[in-house]
PDB file of C-alpha atoms in Angstrom:
ATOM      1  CA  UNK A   1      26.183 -20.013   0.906  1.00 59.00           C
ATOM      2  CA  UNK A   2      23.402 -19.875  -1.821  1.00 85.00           C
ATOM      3  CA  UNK A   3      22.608 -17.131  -3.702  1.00 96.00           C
ATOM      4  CA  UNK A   4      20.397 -14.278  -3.747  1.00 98.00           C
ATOM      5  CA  UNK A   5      17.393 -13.870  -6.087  1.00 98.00           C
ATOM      6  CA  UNK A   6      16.294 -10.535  -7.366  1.00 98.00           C
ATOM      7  CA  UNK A   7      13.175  -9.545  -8.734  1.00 97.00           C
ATOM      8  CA  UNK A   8      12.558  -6.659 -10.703  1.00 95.00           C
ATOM      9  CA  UNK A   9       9.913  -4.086 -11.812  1.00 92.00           C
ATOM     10  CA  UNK A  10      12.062  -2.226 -14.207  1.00 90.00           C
ATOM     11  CA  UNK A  11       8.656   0.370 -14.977  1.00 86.00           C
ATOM     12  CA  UNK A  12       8.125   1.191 -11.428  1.00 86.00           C
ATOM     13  CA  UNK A  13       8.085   4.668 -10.145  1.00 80.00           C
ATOM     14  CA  UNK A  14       7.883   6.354 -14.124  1.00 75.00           C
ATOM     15  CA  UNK A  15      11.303   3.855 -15.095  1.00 81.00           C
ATOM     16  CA  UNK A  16      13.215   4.515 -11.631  1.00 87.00           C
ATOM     17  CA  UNK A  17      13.083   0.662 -11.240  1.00 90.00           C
ATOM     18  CA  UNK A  18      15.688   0.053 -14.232  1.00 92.00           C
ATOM     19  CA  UNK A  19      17.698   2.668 -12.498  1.00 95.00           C
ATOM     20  CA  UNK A  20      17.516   0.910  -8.864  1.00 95.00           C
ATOM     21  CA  UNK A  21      17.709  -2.726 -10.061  1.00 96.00           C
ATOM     22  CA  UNK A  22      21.563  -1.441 -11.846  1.00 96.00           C
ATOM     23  CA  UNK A  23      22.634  -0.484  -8.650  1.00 97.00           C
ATOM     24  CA  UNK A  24      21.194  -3.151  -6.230  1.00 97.00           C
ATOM     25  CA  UNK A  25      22.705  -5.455  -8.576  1.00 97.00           C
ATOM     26  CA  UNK A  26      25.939  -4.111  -8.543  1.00 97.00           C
ATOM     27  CA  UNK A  27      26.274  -3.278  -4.625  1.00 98.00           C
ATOM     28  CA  UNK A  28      25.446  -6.697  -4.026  1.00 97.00           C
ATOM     29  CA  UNK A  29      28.174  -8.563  -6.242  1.00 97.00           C
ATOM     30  CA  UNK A  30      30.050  -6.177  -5.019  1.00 97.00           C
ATOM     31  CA  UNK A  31      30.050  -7.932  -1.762  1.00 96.00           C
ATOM     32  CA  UNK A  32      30.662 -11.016  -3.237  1.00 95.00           C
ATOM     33  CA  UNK A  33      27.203 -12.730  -3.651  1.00 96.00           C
ATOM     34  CA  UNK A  34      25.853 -14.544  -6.215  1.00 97.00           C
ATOM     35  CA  UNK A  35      22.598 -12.633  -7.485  1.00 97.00           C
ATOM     36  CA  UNK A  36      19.998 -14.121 -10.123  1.00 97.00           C
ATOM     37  CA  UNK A  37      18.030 -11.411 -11.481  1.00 97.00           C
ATOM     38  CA  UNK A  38      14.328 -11.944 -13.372  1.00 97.00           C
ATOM     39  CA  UNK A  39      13.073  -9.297 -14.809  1.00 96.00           C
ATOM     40  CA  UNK A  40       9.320  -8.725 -15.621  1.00 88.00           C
ATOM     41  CA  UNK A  41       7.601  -6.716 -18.562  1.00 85.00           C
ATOM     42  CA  UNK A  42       4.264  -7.138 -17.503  1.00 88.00           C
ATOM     43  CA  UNK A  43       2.364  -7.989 -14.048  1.00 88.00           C
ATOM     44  CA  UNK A  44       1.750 -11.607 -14.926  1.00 92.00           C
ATOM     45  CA  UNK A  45       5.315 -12.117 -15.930  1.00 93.00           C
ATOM     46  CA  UNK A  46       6.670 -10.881 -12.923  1.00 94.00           C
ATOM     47  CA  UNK A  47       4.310 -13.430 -10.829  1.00 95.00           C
ATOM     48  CA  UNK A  48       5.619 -16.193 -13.050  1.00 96.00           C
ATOM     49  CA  UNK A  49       9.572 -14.959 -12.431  1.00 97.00           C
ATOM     50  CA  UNK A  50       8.681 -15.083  -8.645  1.00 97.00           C
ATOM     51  CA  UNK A  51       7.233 -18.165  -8.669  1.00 97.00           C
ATOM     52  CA  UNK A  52      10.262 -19.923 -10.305  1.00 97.00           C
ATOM     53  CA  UNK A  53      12.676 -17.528  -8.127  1.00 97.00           C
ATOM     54  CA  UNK A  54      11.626 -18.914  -5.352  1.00 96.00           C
ATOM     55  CA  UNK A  55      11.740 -22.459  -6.774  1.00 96.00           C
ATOM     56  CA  UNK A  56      15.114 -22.417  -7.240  1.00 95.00           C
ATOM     57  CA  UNK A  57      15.616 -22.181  -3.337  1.00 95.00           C
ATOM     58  CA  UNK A  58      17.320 -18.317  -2.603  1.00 97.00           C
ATOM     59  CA  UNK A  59      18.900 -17.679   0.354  1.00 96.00           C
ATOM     60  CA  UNK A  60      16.694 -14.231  -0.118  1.00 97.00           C
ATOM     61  CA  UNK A  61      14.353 -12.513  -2.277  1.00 98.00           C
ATOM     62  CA  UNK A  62      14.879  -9.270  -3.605  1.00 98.00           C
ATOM     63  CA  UNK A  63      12.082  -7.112  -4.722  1.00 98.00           C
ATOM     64  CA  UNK A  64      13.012  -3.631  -6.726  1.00 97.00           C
ATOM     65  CA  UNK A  65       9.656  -2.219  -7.260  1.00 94.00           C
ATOM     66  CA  UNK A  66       6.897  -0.070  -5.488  1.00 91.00           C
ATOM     67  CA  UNK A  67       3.995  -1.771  -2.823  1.00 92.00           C
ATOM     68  CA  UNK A  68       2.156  -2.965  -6.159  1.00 91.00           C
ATOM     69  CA  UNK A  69       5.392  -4.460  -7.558  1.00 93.00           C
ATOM     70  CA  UNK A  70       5.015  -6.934  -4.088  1.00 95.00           C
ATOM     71  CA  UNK A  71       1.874  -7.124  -3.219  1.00 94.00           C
ATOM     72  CA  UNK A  72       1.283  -8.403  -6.608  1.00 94.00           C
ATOM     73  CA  UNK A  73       3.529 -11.644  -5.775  1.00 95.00           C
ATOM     74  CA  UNK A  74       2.250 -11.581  -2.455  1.00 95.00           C
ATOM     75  CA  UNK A  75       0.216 -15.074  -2.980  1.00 94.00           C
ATOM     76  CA  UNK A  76       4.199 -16.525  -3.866  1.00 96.00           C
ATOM     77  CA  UNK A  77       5.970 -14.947  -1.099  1.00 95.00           C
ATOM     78  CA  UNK A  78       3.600 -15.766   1.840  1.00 94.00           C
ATOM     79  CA  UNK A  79       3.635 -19.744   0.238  1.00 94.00           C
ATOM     80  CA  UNK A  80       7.565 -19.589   0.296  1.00 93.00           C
ATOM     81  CA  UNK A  81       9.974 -19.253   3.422  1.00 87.00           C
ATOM     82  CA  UNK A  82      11.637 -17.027   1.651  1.00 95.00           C
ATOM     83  CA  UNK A  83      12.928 -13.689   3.256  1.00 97.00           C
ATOM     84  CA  UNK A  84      12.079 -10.452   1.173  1.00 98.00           C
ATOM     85  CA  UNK A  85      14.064  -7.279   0.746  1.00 98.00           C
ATOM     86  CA  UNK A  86      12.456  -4.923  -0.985  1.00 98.00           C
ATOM     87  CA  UNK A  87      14.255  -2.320  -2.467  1.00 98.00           C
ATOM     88  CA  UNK A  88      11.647   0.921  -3.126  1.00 96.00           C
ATOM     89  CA  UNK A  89      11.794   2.257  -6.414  1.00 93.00           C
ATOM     90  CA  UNK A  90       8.162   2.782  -6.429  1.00 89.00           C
ATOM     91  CA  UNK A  91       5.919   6.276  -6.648  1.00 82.00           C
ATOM     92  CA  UNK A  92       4.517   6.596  -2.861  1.00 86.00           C
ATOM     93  CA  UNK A  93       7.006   3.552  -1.317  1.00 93.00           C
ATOM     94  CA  UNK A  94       4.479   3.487   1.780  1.00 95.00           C
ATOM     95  CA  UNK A  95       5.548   0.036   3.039  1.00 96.00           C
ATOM     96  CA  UNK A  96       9.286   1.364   2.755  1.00 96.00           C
ATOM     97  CA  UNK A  97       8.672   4.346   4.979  1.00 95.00           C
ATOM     98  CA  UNK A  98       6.463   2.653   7.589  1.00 96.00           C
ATOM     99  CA  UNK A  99       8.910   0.021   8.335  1.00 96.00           C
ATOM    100  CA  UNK A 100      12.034   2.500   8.066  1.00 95.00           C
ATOM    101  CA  UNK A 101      13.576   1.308   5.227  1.00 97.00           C
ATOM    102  CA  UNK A 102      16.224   3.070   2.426  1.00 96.00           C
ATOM    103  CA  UNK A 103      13.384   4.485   0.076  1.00 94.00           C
ATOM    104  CA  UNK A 104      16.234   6.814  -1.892  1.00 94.00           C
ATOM    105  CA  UNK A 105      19.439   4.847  -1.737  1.00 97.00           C
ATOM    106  CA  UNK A 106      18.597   1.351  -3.704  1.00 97.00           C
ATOM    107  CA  UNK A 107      22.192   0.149  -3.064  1.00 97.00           C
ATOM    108  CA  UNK A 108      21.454   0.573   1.163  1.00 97.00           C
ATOM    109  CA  UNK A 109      18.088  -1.190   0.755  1.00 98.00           C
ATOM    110  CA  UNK A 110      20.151  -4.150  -1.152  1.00 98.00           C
ATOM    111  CA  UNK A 111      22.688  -4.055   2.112  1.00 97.00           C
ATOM    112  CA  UNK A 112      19.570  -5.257   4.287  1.00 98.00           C
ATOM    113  CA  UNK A 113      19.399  -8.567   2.089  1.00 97.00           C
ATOM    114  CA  UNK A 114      23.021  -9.430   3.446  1.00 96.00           C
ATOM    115  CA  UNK A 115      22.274  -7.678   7.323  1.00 96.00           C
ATOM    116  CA  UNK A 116      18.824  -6.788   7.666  1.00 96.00           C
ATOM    117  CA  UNK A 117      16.736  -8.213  10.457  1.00 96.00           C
ATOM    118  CA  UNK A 118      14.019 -10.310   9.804  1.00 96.00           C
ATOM    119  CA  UNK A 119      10.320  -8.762  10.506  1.00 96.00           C
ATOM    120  CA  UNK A 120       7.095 -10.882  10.596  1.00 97.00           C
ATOM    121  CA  UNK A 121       4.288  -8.741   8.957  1.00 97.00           C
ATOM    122  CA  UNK A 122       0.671  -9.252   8.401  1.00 97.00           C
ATOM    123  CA  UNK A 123      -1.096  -9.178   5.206  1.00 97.00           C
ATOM    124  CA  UNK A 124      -4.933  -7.741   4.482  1.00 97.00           C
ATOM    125  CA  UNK A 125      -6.719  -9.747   1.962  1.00 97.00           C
ATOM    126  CA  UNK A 126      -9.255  -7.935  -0.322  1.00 97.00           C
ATOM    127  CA  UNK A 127     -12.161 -10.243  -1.165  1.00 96.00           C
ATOM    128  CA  UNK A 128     -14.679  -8.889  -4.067  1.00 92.00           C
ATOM    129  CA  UNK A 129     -17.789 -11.011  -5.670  1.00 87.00           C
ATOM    130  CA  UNK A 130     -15.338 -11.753  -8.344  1.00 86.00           C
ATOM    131  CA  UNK A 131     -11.943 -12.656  -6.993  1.00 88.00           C
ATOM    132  CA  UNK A 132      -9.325 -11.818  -3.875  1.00 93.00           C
ATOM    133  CA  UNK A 133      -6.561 -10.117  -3.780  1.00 94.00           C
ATOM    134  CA  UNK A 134      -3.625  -8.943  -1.026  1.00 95.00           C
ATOM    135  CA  UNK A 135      -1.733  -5.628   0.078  1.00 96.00           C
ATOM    136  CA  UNK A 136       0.204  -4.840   2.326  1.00 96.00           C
ATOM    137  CA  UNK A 137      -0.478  -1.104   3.291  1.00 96.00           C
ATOM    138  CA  UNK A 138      -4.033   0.701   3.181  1.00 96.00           C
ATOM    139  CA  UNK A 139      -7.219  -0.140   1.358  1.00 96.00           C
ATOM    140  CA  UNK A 140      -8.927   2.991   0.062  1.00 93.00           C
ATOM    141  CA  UNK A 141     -12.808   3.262  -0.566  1.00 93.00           C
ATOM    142  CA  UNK A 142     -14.765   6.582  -1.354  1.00 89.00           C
ATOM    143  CA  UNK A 143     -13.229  10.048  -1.896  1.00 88.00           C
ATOM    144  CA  UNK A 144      -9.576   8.334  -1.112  1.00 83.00           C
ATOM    145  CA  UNK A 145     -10.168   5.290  -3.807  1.00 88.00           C
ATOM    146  CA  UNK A 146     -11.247   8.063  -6.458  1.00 87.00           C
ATOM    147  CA  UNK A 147      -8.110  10.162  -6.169  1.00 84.00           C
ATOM    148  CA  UNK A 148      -5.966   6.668  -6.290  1.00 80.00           C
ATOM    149  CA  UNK A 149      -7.968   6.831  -9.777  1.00 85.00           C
ATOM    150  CA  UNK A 150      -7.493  10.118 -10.728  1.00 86.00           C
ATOM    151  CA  UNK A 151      -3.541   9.588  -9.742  1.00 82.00           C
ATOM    152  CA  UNK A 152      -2.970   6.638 -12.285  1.00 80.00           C
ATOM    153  CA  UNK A 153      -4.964   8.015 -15.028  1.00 83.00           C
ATOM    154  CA  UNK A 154      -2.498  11.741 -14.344  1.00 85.00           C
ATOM    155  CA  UNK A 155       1.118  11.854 -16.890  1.00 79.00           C
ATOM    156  CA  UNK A 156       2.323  15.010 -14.826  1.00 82.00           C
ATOM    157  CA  UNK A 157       3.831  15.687 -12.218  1.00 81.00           C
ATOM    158  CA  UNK A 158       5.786  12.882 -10.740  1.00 72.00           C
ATOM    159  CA  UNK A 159       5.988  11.615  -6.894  1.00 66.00           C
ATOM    160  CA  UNK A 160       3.576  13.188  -4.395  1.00 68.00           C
ATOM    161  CA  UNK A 161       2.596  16.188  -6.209  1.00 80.00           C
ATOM    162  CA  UNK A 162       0.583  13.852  -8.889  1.00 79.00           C
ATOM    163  CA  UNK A 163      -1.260  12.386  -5.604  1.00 75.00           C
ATOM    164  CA  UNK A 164      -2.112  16.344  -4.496  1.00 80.00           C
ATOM    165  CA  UNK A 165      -3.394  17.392  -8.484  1.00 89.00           C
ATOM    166  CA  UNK A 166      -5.515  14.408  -8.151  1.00 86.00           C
ATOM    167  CA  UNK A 167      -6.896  15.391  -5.181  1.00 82.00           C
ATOM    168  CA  UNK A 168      -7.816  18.848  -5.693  1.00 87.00           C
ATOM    169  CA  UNK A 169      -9.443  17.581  -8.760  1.00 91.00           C
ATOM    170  CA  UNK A 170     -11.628  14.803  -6.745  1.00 88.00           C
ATOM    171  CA  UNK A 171     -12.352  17.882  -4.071  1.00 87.00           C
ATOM    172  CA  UNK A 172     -13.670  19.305  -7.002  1.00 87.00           C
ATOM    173  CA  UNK A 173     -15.733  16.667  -7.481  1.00 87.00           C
ATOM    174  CA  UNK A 174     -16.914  15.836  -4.706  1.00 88.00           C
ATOM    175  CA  UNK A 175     -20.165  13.491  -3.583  1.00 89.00           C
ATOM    176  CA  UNK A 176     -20.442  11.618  -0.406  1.00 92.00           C
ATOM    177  CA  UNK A 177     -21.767   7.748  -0.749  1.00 94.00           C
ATOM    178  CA  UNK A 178     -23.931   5.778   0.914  1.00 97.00           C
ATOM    179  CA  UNK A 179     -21.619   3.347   2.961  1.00 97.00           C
ATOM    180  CA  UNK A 180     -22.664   0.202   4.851  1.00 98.00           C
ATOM    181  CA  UNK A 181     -20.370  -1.059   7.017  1.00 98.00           C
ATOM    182  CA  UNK A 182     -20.156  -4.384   9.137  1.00 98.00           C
ATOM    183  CA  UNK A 183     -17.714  -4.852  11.465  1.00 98.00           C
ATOM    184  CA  UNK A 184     -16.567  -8.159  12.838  1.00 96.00           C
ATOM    185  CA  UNK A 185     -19.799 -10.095  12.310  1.00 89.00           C
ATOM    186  CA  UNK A 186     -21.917  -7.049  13.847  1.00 94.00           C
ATOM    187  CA  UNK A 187     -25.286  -5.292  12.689  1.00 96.00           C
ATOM    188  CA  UNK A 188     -24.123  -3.273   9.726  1.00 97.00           C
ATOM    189  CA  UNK A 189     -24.655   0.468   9.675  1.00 97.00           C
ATOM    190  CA  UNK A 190     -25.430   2.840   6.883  1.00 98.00           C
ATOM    191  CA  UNK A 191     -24.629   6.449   6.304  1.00 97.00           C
ATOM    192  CA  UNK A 192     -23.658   8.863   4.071  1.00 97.00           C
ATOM    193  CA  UNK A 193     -19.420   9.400   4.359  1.00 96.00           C
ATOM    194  CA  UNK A 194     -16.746  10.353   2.356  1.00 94.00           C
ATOM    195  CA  UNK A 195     -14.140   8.110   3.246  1.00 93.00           C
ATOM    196  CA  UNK A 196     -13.508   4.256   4.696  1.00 96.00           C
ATOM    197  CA  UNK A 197      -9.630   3.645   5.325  1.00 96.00           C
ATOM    198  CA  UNK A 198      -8.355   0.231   6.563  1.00 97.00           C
ATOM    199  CA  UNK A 199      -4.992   0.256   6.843  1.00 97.00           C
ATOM    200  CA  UNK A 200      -2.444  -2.809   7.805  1.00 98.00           C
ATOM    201  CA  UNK A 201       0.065   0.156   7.868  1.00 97.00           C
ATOM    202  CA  UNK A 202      -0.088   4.012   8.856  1.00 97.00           C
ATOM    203  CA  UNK A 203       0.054   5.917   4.947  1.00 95.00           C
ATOM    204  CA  UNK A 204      -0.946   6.082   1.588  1.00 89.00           C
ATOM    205  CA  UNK A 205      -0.308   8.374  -1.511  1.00 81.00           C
ATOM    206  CA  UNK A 206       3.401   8.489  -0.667  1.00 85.00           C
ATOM    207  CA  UNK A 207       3.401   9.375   3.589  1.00 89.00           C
ATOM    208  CA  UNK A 208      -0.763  10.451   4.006  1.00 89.00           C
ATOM    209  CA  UNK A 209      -0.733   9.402   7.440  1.00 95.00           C
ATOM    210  CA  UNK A 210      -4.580   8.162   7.026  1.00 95.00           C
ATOM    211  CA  UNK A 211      -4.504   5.439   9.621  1.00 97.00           C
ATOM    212  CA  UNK A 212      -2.085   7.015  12.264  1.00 97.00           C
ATOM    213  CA  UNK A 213      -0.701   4.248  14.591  1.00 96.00           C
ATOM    214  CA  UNK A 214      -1.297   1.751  12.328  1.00 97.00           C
ATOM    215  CA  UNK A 215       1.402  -1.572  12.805  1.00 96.00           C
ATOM    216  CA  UNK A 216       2.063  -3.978  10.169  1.00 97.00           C
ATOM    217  CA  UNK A 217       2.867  -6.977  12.934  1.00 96.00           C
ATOM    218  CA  UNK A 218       0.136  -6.472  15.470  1.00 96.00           C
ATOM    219  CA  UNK A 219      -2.759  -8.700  14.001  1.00 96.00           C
ATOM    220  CA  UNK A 220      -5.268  -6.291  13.938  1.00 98.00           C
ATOM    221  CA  UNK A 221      -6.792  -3.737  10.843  1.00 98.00           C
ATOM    222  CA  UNK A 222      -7.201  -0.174  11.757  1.00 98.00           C
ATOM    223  CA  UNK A 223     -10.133   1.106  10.091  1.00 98.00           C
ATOM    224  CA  UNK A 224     -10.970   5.206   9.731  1.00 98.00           C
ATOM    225  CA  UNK A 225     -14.267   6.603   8.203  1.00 97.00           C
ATOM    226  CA  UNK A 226     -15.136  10.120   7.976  1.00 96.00           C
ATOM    227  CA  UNK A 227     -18.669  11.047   7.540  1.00 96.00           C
ATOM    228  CA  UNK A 228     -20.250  13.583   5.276  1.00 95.00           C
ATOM    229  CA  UNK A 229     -18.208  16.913   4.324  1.00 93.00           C
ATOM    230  CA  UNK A 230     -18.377  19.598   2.414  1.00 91.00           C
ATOM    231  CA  UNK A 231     -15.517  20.697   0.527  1.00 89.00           C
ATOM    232  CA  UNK A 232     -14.571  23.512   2.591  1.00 91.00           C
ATOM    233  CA  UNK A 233     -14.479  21.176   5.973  1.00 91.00           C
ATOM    234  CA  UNK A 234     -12.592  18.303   3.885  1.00 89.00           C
ATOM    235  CA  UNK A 235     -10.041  21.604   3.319  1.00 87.00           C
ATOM    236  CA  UNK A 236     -10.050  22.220   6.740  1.00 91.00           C
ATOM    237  CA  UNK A 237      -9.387  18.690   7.696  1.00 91.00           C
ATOM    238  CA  UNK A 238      -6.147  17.516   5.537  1.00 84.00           C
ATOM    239  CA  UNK A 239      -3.856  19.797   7.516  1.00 90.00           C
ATOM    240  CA  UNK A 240      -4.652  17.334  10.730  1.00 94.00           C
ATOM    241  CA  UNK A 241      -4.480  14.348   8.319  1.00 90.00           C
ATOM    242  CA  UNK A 242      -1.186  15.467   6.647  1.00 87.00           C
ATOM    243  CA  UNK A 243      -0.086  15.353  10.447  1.00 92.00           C
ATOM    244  CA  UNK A 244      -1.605  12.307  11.559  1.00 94.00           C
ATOM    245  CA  UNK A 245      -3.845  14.872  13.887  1.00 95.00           C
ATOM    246  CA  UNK A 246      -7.402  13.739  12.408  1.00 96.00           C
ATOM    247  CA  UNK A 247      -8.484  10.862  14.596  1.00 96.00           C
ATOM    248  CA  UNK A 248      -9.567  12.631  17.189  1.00 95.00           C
ATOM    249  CA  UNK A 249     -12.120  14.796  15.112  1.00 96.00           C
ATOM    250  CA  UNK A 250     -15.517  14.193  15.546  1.00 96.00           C
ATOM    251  CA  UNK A 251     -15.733  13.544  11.759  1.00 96.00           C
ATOM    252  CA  UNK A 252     -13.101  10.940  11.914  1.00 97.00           C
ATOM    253  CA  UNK A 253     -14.284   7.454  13.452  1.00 97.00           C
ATOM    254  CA  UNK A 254     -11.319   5.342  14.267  1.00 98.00           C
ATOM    255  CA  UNK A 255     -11.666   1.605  15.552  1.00 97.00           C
ATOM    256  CA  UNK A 256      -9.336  -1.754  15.279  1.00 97.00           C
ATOM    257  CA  UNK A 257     -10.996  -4.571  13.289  1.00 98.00           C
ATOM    258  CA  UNK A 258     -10.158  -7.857  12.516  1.00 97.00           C
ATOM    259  CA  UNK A 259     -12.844  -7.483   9.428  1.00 98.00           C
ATOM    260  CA  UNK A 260     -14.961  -5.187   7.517  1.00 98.00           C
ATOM    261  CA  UNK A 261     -17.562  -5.863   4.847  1.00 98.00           C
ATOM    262  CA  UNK A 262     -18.447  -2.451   2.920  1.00 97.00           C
ATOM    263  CA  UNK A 263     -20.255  -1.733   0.511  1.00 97.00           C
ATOM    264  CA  UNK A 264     -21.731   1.638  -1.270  1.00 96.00           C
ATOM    265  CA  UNK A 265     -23.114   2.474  -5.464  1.00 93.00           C
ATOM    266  CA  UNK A 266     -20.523   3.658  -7.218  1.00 88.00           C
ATOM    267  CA  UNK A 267     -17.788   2.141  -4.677  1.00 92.00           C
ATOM    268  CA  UNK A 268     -14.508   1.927  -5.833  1.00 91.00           C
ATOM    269  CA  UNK A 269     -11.825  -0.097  -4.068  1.00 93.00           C
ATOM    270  CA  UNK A 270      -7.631   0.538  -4.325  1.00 91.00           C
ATOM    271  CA  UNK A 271      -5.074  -0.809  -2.125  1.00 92.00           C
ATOM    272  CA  UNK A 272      -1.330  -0.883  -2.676  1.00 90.00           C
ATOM    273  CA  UNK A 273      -1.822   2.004  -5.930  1.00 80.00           C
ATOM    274  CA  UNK A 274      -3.799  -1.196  -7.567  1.00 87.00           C
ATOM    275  CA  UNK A 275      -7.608  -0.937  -8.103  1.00 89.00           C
ATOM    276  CA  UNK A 276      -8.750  -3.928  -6.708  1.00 91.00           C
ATOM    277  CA  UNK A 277     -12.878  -4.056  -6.806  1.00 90.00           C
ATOM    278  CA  UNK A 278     -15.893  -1.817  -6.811  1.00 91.00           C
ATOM    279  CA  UNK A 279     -19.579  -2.109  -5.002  1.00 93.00           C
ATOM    280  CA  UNK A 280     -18.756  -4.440  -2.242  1.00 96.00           C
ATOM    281  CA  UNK A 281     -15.747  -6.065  -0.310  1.00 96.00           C
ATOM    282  CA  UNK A 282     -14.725  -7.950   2.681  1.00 98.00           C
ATOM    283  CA  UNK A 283     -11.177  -6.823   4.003  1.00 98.00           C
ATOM    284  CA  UNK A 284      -9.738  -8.793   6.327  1.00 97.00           C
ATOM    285  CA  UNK A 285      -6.126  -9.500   7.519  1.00 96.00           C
ATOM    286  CA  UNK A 286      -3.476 -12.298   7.204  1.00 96.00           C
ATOM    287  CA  UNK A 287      -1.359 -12.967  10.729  1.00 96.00           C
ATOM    288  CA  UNK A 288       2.260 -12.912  10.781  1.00 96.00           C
ATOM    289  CA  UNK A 289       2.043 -14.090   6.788  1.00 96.00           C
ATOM    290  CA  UNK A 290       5.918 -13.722   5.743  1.00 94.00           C
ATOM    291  CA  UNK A 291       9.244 -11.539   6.778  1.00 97.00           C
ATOM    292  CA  UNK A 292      10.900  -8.892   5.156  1.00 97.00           C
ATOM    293  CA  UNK A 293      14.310  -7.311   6.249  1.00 98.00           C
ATOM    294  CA  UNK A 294      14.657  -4.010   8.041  1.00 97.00           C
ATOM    295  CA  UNK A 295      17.721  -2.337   9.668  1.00 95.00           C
ATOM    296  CA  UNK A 296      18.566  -3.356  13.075  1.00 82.00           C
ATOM    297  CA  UNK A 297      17.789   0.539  14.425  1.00 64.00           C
ATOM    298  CA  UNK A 298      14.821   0.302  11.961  1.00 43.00           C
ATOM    299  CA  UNK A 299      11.014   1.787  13.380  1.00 40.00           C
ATOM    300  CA  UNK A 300       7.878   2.162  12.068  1.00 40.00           C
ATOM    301  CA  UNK A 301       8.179   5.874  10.659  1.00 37.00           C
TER     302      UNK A 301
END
């Protein structure tokens, strides 16, 4: 046997991180293994601890943190053979819920780094004019992106409800861009929209099923753009979004990409809760890039 390594983002979801890492920790020696734990103050830190986690040869990686906490040590995992098991102590824990996983019991998500089955997933890549980056759920540009903003720059309230404030401020708010879009190589198309969504899985914001049907494993991008609104038929539209029910409105355009380049004044780009770029990008997607463990019964939620 070796031993487990276990990283953690003791800040994540407003402190809950110290909280989850205590009993992670403790369920696992509990069951006899032998856990290292590195513990990261800052987001360069904790890339650093992964790096030399993962040097020292773990049988598994642990990850206590939210979908920034990993895809911020994304570049480390995929380079490693390393099994991850993330336990979600995050604020919207979107890669937790769309691959089934314990997002309110930290010592049951620790369990799946002693009996969880190992999942292949796909990673989309971010590319701006001044750098690259990964995630691992949905890429947000437009209205979206700006209430990601809006969300991080909010104190109160915690958990989903900061995500809706935000919003109803950005509806508020409210200007469509002008989007240009190229899709796999093809003759790029502008128009005015208030939304582009590519997602690698279904949600953002903490379950905003913006990408219904979106798979983490099936080597393709799902993107979703929805064209110019007003604020009273954005209103009338998040009810069907909230349910997953928007893709077949003729406002919603829904395809499955392999790359899109987009670009837009005043674009703002987030992925993972992490602002990532602004006025252009190229997203595109990673195959089958490294596993994490899920329960046996475990589906895409």
């Amino acid at each position: 046997m070796g031993h487990i390594a276990l990283l953690s983002n003791p800040y994540a979801g407003k402190g809950r991180g110290g909280q989850a890492t205590d009993a992670a920790v403790s369920h696992l020696r509990s069951r006899g293994s032998e856990v290292r734990v590195y513990t990261g103050d800052s987001a360069s830190a904790t890339v650093e601890l992964a790096a030399r986690a993962v040097d020292e040869g773990p049988d598994v990686l642990v990850v206590v943190g939210g979908d920034g906490t990993l895809s911020g040590i994304l570049d480390v995992v995929c380079a490693a053979s390393v099994p991850v098991a993330l336990v979600a102590a995050g604020t919207g824990n979107d890669l937790a819920r769309a691959l089934g996983l314990p997002r309110h019991d930290p010592a049951a998500a620790a369990e799946l780094a002693l009996t969880g089955t190992g999942r292949v997933l796909d990673v989309g890549e971010v590319t701006t004019a001044d750098h690259s980056a990964r995630f691992l759920t949905v890429a947000a540009l437009g209205f979206d992106a700006k209430v990601s903003d809006r969300t991080n720059r909010l104190r109160w309230p915690h958990g989903a409800l900061r995500y809706y404030l935000a919003l109803v401020i950005e509806l508020v708010r409210l200007r469509p861009l002008r989007f240009t879009v190229a899709v796999d190589g093809e003759t790029p198309e502008t128009a005015l929209g208030t939304l582009v969504a590519v997602g690698n899985t279904a949600s953002y914001g903490g379950g905003m099923p913006v990408c219904a049907g979106a798979t983490p494993d099936d080597g393709m991008l799902d993107l979703v753009q929805v064209a110019r609104l007003g604020r009273l038929r954005l209103l009338r539209l998040f009810p069907l979004l909230l349910r997953g029910r928007h893709l077949s409105r003729p406002e919603v355009r829904h395809r499955r990409v392999r790359t899109v380049t987009v670009s837009a004044p005043g674009l703002v780009v987030y992925a993972d809760g992490e602002r990532l770029g602004e006025d252009e990008c190229t997203i595109s997607l990673r195959p089958a890039a490294f596993t994490v463990l899920t329960p046996a019964e475990g589906v895409l939620a």
